PDB file of C-alpha atoms in Angstrom:
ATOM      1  CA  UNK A   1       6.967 -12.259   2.461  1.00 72.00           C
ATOM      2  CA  UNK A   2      10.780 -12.194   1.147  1.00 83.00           C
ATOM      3  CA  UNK A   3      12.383  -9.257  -0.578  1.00 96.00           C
ATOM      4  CA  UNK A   4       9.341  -6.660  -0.863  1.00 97.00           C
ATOM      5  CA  UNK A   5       8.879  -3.608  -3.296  1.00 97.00           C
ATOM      6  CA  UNK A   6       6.863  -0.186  -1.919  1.00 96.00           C
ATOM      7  CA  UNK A   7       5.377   1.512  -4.740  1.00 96.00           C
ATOM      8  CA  UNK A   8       5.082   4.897  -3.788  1.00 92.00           C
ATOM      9  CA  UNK A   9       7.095   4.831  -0.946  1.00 91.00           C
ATOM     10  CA  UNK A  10       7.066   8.993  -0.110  1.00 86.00           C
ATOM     11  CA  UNK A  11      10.204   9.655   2.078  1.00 85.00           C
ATOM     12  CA  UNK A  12      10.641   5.963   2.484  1.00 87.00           C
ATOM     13  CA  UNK A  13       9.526   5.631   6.221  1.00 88.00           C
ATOM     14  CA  UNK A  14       8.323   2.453   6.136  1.00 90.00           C
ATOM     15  CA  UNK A  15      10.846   1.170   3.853  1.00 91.00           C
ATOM     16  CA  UNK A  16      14.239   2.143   6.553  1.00 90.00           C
ATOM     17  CA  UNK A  17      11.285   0.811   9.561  1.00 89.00           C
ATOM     18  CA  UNK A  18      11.357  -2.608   7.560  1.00 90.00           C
ATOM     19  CA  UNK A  19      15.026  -2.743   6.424  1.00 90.00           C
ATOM     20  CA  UNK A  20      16.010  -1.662  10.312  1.00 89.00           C
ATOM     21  CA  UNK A  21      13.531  -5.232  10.985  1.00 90.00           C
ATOM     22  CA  UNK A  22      15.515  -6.696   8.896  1.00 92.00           C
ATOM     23  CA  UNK A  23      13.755  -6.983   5.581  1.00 93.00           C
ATOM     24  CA  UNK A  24      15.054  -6.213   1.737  1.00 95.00           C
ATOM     25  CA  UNK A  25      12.828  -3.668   0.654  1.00 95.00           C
ATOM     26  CA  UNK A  26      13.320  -1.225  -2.384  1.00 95.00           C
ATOM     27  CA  UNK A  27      11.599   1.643  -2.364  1.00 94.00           C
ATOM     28  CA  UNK A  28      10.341   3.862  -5.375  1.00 94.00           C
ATOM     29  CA  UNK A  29       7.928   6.880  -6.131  1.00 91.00           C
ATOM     30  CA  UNK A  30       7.526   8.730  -8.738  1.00 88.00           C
ATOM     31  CA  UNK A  31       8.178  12.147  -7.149  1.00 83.00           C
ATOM     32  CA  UNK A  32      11.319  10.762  -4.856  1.00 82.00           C
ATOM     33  CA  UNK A  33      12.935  13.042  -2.450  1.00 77.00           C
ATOM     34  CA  UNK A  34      16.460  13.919  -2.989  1.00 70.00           C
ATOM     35  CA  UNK A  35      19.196  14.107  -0.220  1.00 63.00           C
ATOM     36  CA  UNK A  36      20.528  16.868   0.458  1.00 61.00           C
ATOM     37  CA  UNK A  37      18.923  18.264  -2.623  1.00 56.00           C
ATOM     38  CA  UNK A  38      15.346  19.802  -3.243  1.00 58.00           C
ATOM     39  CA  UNK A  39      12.817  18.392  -4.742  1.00 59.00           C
ATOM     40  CA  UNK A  40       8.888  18.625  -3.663  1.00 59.00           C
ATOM     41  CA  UNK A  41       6.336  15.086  -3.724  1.00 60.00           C
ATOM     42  CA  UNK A  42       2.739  16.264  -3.496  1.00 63.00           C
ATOM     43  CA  UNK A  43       2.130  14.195  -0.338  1.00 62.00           C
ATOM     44  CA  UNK A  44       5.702  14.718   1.571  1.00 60.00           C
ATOM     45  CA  UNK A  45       6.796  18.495   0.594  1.00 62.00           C
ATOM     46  CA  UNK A  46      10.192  18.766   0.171  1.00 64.00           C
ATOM     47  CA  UNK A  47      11.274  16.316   3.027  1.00 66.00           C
ATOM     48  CA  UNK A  48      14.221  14.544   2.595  1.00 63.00           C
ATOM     49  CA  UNK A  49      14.455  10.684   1.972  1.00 63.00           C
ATOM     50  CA  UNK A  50      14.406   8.161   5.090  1.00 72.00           C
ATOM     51  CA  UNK A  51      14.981   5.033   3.875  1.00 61.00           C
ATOM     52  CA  UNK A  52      18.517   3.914   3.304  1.00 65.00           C
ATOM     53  CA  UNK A  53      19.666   4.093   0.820  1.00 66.00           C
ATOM     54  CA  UNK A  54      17.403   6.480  -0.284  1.00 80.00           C
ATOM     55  CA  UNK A  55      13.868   5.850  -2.534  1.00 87.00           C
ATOM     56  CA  UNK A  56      14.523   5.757  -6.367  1.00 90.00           C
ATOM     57  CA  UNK A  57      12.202   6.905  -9.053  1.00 91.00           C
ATOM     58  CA  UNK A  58       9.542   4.543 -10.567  1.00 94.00           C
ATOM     59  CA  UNK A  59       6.428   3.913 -10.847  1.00 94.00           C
ATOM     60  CA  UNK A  60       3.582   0.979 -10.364  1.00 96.00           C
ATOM     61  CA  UNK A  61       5.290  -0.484 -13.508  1.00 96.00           C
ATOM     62  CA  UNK A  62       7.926  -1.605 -11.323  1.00 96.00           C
ATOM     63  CA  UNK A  63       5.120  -3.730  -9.233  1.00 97.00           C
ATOM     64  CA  UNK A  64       6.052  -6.544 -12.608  1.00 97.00           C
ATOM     65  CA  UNK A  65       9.422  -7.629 -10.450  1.00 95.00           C
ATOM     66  CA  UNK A  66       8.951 -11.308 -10.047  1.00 95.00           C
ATOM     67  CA  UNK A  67      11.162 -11.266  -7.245  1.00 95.00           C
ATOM     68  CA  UNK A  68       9.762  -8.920  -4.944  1.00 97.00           C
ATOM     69  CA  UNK A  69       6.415  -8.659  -3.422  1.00 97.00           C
ATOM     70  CA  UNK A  70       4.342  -5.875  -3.673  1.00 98.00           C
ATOM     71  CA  UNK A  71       3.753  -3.466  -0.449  1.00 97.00           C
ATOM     72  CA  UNK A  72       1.189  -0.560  -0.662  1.00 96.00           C
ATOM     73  CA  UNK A  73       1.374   1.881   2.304  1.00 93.00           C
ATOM     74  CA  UNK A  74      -1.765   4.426   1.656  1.00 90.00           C
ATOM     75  CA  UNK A  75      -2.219   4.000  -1.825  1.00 92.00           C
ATOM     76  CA  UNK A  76      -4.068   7.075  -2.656  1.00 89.00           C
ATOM     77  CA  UNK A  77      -7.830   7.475  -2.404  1.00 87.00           C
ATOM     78  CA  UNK A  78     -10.037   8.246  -5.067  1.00 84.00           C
ATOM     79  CA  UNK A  79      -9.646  12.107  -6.635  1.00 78.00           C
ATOM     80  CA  UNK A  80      -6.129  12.192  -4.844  1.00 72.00           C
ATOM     81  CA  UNK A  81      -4.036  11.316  -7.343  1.00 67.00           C
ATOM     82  CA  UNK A  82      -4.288  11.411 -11.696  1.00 63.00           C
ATOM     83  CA  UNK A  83      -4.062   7.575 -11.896  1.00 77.00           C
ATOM     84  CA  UNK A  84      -5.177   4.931  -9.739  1.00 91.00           C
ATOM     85  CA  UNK A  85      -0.903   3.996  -8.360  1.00 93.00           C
ATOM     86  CA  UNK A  86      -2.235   1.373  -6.384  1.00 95.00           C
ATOM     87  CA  UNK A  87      -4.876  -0.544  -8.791  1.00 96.00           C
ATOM     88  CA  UNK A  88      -2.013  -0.716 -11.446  1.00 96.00           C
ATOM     89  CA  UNK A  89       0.418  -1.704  -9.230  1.00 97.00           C
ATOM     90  CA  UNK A  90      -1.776  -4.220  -7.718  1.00 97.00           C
ATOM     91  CA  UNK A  91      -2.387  -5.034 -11.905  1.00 97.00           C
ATOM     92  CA  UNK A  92       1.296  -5.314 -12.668  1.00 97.00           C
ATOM     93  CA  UNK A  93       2.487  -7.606  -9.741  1.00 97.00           C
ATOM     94  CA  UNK A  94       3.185 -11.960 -11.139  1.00 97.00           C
ATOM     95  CA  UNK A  95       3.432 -12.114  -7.370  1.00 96.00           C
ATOM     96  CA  UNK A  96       1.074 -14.414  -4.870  1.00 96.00           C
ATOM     97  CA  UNK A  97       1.173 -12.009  -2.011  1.00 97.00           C
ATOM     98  CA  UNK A  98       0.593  -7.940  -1.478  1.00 97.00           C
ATOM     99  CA  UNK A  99       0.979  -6.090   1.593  1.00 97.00           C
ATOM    100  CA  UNK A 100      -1.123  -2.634   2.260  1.00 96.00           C
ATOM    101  CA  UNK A 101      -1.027  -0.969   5.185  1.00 95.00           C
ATOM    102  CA  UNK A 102      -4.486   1.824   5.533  1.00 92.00           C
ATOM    103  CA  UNK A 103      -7.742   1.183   6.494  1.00 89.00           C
ATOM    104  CA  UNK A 104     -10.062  -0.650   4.240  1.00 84.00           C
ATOM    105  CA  UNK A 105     -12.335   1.476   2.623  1.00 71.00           C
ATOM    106  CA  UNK A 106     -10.991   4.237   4.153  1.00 75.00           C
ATOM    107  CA  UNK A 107      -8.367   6.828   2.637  1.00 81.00           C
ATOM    108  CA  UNK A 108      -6.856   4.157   1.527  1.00 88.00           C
ATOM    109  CA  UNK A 109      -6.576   3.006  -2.100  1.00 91.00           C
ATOM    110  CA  UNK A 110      -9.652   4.245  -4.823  1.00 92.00           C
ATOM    111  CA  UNK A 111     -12.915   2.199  -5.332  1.00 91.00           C
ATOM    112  CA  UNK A 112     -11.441   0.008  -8.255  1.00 93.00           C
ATOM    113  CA  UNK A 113      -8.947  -1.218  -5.867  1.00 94.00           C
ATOM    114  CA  UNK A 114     -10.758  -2.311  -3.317  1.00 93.00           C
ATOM    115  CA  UNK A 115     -12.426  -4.068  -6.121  1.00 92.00           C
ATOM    116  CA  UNK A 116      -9.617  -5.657  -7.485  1.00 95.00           C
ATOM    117  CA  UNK A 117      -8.369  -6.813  -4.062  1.00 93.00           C
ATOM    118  CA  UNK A 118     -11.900  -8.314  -3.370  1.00 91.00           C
ATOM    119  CA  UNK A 119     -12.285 -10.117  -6.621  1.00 94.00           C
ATOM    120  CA  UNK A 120      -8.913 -11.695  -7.156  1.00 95.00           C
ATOM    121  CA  UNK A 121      -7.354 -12.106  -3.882  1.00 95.00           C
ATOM    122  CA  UNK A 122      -8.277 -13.155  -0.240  1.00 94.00           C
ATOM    123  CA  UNK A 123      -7.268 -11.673   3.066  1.00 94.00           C
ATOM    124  CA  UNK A 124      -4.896 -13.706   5.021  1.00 94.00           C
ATOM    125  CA  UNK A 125      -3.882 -11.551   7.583  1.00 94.00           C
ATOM    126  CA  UNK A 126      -4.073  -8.964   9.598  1.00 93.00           C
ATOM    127  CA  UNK A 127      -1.714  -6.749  11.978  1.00 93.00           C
ATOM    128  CA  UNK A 128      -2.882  -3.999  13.903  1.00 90.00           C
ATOM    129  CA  UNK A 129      -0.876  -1.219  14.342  1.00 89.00           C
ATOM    130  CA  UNK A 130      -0.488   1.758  16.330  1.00 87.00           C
ATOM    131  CA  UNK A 131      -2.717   4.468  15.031  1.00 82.00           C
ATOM    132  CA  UNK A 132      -3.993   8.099  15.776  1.00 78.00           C
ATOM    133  CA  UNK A 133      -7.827   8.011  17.569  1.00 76.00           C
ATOM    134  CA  UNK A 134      -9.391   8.432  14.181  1.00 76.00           C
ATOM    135  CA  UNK A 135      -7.456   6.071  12.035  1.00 77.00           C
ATOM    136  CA  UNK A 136      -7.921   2.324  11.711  1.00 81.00           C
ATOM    137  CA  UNK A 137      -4.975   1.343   9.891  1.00 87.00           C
ATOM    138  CA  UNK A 138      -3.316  -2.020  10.044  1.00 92.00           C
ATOM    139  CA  UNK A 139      -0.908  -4.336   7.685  1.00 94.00           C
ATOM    140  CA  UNK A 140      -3.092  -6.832   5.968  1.00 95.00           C
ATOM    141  CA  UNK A 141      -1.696  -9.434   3.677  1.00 96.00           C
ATOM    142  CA  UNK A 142      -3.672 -10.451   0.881  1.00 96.00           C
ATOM    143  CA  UNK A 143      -2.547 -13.884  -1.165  1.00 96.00           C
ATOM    144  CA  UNK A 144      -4.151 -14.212  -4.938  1.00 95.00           C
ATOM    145  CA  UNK A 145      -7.678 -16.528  -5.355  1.00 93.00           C
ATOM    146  CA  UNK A 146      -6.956 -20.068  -6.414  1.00 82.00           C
ATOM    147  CA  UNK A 147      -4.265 -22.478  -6.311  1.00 59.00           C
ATOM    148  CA  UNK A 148      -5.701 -23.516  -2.274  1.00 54.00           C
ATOM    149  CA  UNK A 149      -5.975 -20.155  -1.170  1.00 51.00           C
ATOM    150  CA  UNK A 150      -9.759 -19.913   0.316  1.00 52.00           C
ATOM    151  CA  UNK A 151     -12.380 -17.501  -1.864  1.00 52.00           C
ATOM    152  CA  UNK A 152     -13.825 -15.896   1.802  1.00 55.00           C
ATOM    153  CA  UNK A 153     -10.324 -14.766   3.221  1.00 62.00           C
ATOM    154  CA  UNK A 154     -10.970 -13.026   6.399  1.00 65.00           C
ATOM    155  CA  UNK A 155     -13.077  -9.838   6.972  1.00 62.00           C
ATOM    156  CA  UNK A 156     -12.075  -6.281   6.463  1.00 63.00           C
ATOM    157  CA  UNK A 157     -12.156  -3.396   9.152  1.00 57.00           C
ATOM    158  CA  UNK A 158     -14.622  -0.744   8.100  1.00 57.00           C
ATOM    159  CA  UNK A 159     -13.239   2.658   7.930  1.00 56.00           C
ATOM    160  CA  UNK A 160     -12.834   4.381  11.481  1.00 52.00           C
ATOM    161  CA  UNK A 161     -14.569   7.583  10.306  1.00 52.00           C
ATOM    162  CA  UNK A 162     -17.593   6.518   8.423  1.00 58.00           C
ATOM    163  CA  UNK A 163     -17.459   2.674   9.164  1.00 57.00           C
ATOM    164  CA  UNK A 164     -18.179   2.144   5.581  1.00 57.00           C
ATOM    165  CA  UNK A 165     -16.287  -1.019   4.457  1.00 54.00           C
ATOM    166  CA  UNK A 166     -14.309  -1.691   1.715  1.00 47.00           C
ATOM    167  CA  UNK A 167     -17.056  -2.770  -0.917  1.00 45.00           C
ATOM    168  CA  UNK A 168     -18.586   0.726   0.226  1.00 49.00           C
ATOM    169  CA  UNK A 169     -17.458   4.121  -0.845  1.00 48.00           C
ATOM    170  CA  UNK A 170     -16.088   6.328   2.264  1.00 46.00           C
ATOM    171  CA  UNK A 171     -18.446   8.954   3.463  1.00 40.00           C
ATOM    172  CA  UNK A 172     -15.986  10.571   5.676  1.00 35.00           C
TER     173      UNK A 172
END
């Protein structure tokens, strides 16, 4: 996937998981945690950062750098958040490749989204990960519709909860 970007990276867990992998990852929110320092992000509290060397402030705007590729961990759901962070990061990215890890459909990502993933990119892949019993969450890696890339792609896990899929609004 080469150097990746996490829009709205929280405390940057999954940024220092991948960099500890091995991977160059930058990691921004808007709401970033400081060390050592307070400051409060609606979905983290006041928690300090994780991910070395910390997560800087930005925005989905920053999903426009041509050389990294665009990871989404729990975008937020519709009604969670005042704008839709992951559509207009997903809207900003040049790149050929975005990684989300949620469930599909789930409380993952908003409606328009899951729409925008559907219509201009195809599923390539999909990891599963370790979850809680009522979570389906997994890394799937989406590459953008033409130049070869198949217009099927491969099927997305309904939500655990409702098992409402993607194209489906979550009941749960």
């Amino acid at each position: 996937l080469g150097p990746l970007i996490e829009i709205g990276a929280g405390t940057g867990w999954w940024a220092a998981a991948l960099v500890k992998a091995g991977a160059d990852v930058l990691a921004v929110d808007v709401a970033p945690p400081k060390r050592g320092g307070r400051s409060h992000n609606a979905y983290h509290g006041a928690l300090p950062p994780v991910a070395p060397p910390g997560v800087r402030r930005g925005g989905p705007r920053d999903a426009a750098d041509p050389a990294r590729t665009l990871f989404l961990c729990y975008p937020p759901p519709d009604g969670a958040a005042a704008e839709d962070m992951g559509l207009a990061a997903l809207q900003a990215t040049p790149g050929e490749t975005v990684a989300v890890v949620g469930e599909a459909g789930g409380e993952t990502g908003t409606r328009a989204f899951w729409r925008a993933l559907r219509r201009g990119w195809a599923l390539t892949r999909r990891v599963p990960l370790p979850n809680w019993g009522d979570s389906a969450a997994e890394l799937m890696i989406f590459r953008r519709k033409g130049g070869g890339v198949e217009e099927g792609g491969l099927p997305l896990v309904p939500c655990s909860a409702c098992g409402a899929a993607a194209r489906r609004r979550c009941a749960w």
